[in-house]
Short mmCIF file of C-alpha atoms in Angstrom, two decimals:
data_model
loop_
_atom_site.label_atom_id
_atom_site.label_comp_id
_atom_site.label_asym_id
_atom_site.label_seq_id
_atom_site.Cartn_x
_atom_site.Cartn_y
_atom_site.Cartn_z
CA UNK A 1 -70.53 -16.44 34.49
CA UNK A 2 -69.93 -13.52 32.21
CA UNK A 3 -66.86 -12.90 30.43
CA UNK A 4 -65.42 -9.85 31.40
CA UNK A 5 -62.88 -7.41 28.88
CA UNK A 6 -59.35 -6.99 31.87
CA UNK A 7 -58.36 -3.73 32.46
CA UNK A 8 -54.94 -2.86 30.35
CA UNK A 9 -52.08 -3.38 32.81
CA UNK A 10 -51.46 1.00 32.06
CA UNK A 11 -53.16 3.48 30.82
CA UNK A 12 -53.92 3.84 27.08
CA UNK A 13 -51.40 6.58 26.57
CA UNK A 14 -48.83 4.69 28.25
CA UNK A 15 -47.19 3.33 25.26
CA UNK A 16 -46.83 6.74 23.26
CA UNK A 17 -44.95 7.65 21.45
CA UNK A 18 -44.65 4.03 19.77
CA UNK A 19 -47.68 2.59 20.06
CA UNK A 20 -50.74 5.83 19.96
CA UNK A 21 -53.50 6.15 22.55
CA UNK A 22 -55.61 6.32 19.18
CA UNK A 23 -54.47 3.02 18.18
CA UNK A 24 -55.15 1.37 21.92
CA UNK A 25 -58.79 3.15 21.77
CA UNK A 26 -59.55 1.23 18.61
CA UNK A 27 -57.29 -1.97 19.40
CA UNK A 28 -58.37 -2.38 23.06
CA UNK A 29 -61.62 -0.43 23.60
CA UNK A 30 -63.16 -1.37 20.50
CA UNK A 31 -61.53 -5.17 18.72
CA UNK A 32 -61.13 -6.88 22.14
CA UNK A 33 -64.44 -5.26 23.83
CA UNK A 34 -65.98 -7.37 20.70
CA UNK A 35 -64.44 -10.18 21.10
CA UNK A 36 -65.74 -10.32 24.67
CA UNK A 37 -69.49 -9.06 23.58
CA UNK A 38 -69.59 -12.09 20.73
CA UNK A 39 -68.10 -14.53 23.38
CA UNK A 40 -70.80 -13.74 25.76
CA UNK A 41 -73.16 -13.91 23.09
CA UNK A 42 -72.21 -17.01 21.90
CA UNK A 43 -72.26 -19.22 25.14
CA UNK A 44 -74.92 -17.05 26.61
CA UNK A 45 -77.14 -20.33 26.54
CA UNK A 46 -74.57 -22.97 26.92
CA UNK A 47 -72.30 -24.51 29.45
CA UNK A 48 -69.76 -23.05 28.17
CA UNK A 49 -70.58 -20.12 30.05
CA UNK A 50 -69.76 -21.48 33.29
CA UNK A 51 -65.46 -22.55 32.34
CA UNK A 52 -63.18 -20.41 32.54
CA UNK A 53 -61.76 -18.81 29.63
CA UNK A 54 -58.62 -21.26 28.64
CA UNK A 55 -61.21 -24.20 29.29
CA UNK A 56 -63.85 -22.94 26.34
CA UNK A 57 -60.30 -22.83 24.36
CA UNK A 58 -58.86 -25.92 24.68
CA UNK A 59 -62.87 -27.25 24.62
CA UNK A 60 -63.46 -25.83 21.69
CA UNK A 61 -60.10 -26.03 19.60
CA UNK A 62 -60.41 -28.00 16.76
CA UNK A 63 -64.43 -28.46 16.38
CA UNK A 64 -65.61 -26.89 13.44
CA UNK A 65 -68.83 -26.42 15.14
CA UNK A 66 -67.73 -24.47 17.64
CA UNK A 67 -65.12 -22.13 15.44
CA UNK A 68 -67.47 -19.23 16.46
CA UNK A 69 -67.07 -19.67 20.04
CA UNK A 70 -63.27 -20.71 19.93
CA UNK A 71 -62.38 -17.56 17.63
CA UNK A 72 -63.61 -14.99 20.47
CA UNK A 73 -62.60 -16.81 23.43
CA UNK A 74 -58.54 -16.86 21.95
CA UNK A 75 -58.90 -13.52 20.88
CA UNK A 76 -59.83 -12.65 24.55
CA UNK A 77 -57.08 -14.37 25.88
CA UNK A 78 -54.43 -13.55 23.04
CA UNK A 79 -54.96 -9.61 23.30
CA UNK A 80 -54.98 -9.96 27.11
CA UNK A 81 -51.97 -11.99 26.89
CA UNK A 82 -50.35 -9.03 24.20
CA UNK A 83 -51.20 -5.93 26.37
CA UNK A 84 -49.20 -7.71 29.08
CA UNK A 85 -46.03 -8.67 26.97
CA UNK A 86 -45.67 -4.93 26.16
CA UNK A 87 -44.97 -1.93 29.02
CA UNK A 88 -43.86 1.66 28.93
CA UNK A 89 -39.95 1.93 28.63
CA UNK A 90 -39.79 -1.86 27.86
CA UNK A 91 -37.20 -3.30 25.43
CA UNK A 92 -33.75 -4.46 26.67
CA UNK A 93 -32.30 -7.22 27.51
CA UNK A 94 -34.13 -10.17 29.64
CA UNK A 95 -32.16 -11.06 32.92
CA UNK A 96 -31.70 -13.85 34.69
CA UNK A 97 -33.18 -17.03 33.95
CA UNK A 98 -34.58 -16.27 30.74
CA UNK A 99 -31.67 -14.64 29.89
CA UNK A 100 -29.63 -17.60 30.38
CA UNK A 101 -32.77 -19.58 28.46
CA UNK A 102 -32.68 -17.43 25.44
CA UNK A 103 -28.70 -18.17 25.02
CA UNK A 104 -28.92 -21.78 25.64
CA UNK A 105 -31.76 -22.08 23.02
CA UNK A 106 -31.00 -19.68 20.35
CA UNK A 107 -27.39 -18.86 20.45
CA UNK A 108 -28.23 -15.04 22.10
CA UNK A 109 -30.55 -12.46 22.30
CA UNK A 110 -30.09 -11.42 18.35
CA UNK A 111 -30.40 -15.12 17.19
CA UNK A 112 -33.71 -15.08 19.34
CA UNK A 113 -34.54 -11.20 17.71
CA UNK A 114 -33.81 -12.65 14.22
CA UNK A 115 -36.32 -15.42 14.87
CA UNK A 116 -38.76 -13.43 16.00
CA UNK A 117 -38.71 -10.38 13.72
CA UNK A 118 -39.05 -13.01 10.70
CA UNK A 119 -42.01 -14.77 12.23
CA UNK A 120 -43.80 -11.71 12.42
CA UNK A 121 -42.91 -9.92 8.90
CA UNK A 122 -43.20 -13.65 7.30
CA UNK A 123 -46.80 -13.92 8.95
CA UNK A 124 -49.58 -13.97 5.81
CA UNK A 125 -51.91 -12.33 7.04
CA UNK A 126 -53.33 -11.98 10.54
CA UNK A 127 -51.92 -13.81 13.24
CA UNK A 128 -49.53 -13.44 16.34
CA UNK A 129 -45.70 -14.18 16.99
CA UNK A 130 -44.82 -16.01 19.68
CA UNK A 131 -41.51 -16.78 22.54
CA UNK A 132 -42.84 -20.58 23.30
CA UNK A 133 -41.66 -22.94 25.91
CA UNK A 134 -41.75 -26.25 23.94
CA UNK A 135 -41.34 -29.57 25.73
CA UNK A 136 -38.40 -27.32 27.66
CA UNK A 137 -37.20 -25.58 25.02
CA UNK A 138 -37.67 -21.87 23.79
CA UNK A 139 -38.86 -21.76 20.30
CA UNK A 140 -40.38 -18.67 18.52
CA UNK A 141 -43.72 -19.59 16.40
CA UNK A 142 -46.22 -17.81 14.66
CA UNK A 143 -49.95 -18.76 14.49
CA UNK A 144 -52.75 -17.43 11.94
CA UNK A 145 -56.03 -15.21 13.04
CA UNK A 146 -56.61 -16.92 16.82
CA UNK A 147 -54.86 -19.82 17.08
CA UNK A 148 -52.50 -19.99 20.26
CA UNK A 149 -49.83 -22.46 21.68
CA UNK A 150 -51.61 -23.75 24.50
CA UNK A 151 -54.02 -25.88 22.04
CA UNK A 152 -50.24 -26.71 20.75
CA UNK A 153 -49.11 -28.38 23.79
CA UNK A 154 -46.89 -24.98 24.65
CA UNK A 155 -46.15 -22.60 27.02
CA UNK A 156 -46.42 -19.14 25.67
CA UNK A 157 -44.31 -16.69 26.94
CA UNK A 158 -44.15 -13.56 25.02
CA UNK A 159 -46.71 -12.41 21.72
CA UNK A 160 -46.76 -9.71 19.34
CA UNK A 161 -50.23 -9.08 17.52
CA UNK A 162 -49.46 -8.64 13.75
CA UNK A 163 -52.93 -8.16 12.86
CA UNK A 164 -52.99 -5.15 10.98
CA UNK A 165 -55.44 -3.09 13.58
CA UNK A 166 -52.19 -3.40 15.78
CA UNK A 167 -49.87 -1.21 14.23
CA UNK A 168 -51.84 0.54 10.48
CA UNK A 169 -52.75 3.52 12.47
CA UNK A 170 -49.04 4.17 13.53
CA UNK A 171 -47.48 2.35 11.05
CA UNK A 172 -49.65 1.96 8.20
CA UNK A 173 -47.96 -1.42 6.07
CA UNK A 174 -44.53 -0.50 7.86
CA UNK A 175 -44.79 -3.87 9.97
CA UNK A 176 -40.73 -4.65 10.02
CA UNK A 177 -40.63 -0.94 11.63
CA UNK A 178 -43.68 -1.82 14.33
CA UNK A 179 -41.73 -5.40 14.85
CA UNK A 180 -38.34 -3.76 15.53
CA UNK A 181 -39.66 -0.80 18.03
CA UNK A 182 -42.18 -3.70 19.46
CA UNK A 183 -38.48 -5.83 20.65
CA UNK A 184 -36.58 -2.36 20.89
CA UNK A 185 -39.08 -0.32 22.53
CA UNK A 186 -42.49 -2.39 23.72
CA UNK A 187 -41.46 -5.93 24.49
CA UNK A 188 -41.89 -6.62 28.87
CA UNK A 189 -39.04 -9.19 29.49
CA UNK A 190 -40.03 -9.18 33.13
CA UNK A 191 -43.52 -10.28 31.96
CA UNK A 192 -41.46 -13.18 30.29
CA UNK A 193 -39.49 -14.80 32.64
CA UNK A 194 -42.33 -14.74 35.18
CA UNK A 195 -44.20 -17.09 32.71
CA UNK A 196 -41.04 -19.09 32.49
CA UNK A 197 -40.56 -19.39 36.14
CA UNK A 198 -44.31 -20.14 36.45
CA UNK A 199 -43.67 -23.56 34.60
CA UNK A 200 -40.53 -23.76 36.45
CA UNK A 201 -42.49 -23.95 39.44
#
C-alpha cells in the first residue's frame, strides 16, 4: 500500500484573506507532500507498508529506531488532521454538545480560548496545540515537532500547527496574531464536535 497526500477539504485560496494561498502552496503542496514522499520511502521495504497510517504511529511511537518512520507518518496525519480543524468563515461559537462540553470542562468558551491561545504562544519551538478528550474530559495540550495525543491515550479533537511554515509567510514571528484569527477566524467547530460525538458513539 502506498501512502497517499488527502486532498485539502477546500481549495487553497479558501482560507484568504487569513491564511494565503501562498502559504497553503508551501504548507500543503510542498511540507506535507514530503512528509508523504519520506514515509513511502521509508517503509517502502517493510511491513509497515501494508497498516494503515495511525497503526505505523502507534507501532512506531516510542522506538528510537523507528523515529524516522514515526516522524513522517504523524506529520501525515497531524497536517491532515489541521487542514480539517480549519474552514472558510469558521470561528464562532461551538453548538451543541461540545458547546455544553467546553463549559462543563473549562468554565466557557474564553476559559477554553485562554487555554488554548497560551498553549500555542507558550509552545518552544515547533509543535501543535491541541482540544483533547482525556479519559472524558476536554483538556487543551500542546505537543513538540510530531508528537500527537493518540500515542497519549487521547482523543484529539481540534489542532493548530504552530510550526513556523504555518503562519511566517502571513505572519512572520506574529504567532499570538495567527493564534487569535486561527480561534476568531479559522477554527471548524463543526469539525469538533463530530470527533466528540464519534467517541460518544
Amino acid at each position: 500500500m502506498t501512502f497517499t497526500l488527502p486532498e485539502l477539504p477546500y481549495a487553497q485560496n479558501a482560507l484568504e484573506p487569513h491564511i494565503s494561498a501562498n502559504t497553503l502552496s508551501f504548507h500543503y503542496g510542498k511540507h506535507h507532500q514530503t512528509y508523504v514522499t519520506n514515509l513511502n520511502n521509508l517503509t517502502k521495504d517493510n511491513d509497515f507498508s501494508k497498516l494503515s497510517l495511525e497503526e505505523v504511529i502507534m507501532k512506531t511511537a516510542g522506538d528510537a529506531s523507528k523515529v524516522g518512520i514515526f516522524n513522517n507518518a504523524a506529520q501525515v496525519w497531524n497536517h491532515t488532521f489541521y487542514w480539517h480543524s480549519m474552514k472558510p468563515n469558521g470561528g464562532g461559537a461551538p453548538k451543541g454538545a461540545l458547546s455544553d462540553k467546553i463549559t462543563k470542562d473549562f468554565g466557557g468558551l474564553d476559559g477554553f480560548k485562554e487555554a488554548f491561545k497560551t498553549a500555542g504562544a507558550t509552545q518552544f519551538g515547533s509543535g501543535w496545540a491541541w482540544l483533547v478528550l482525556d479519559k472524558g474530559t476536554l483538556k487543551v495540550t500542546k505537543t513538540p515537532n510530531a508528537d500527537l495525543p493518540m500515542v497519549h491515550g487521547q482523543i484529539a479533537l481540534l489542532t493548530m500547527d504552530v510550526w513556523e511554515h504555518a503562519y511566517y509567510l502571513d505572519y512572520q514571528n506574529r504567532r499570538p496574531d495567527y493564534i487569535t484569527t486561527f480561534l476568531e477566524k479559522l477554527v471548524d467547530w463543526d469539525f469538533a464536535e463530530a470527533n466528540l460525538l464519534k467517541d460518544a458513539v
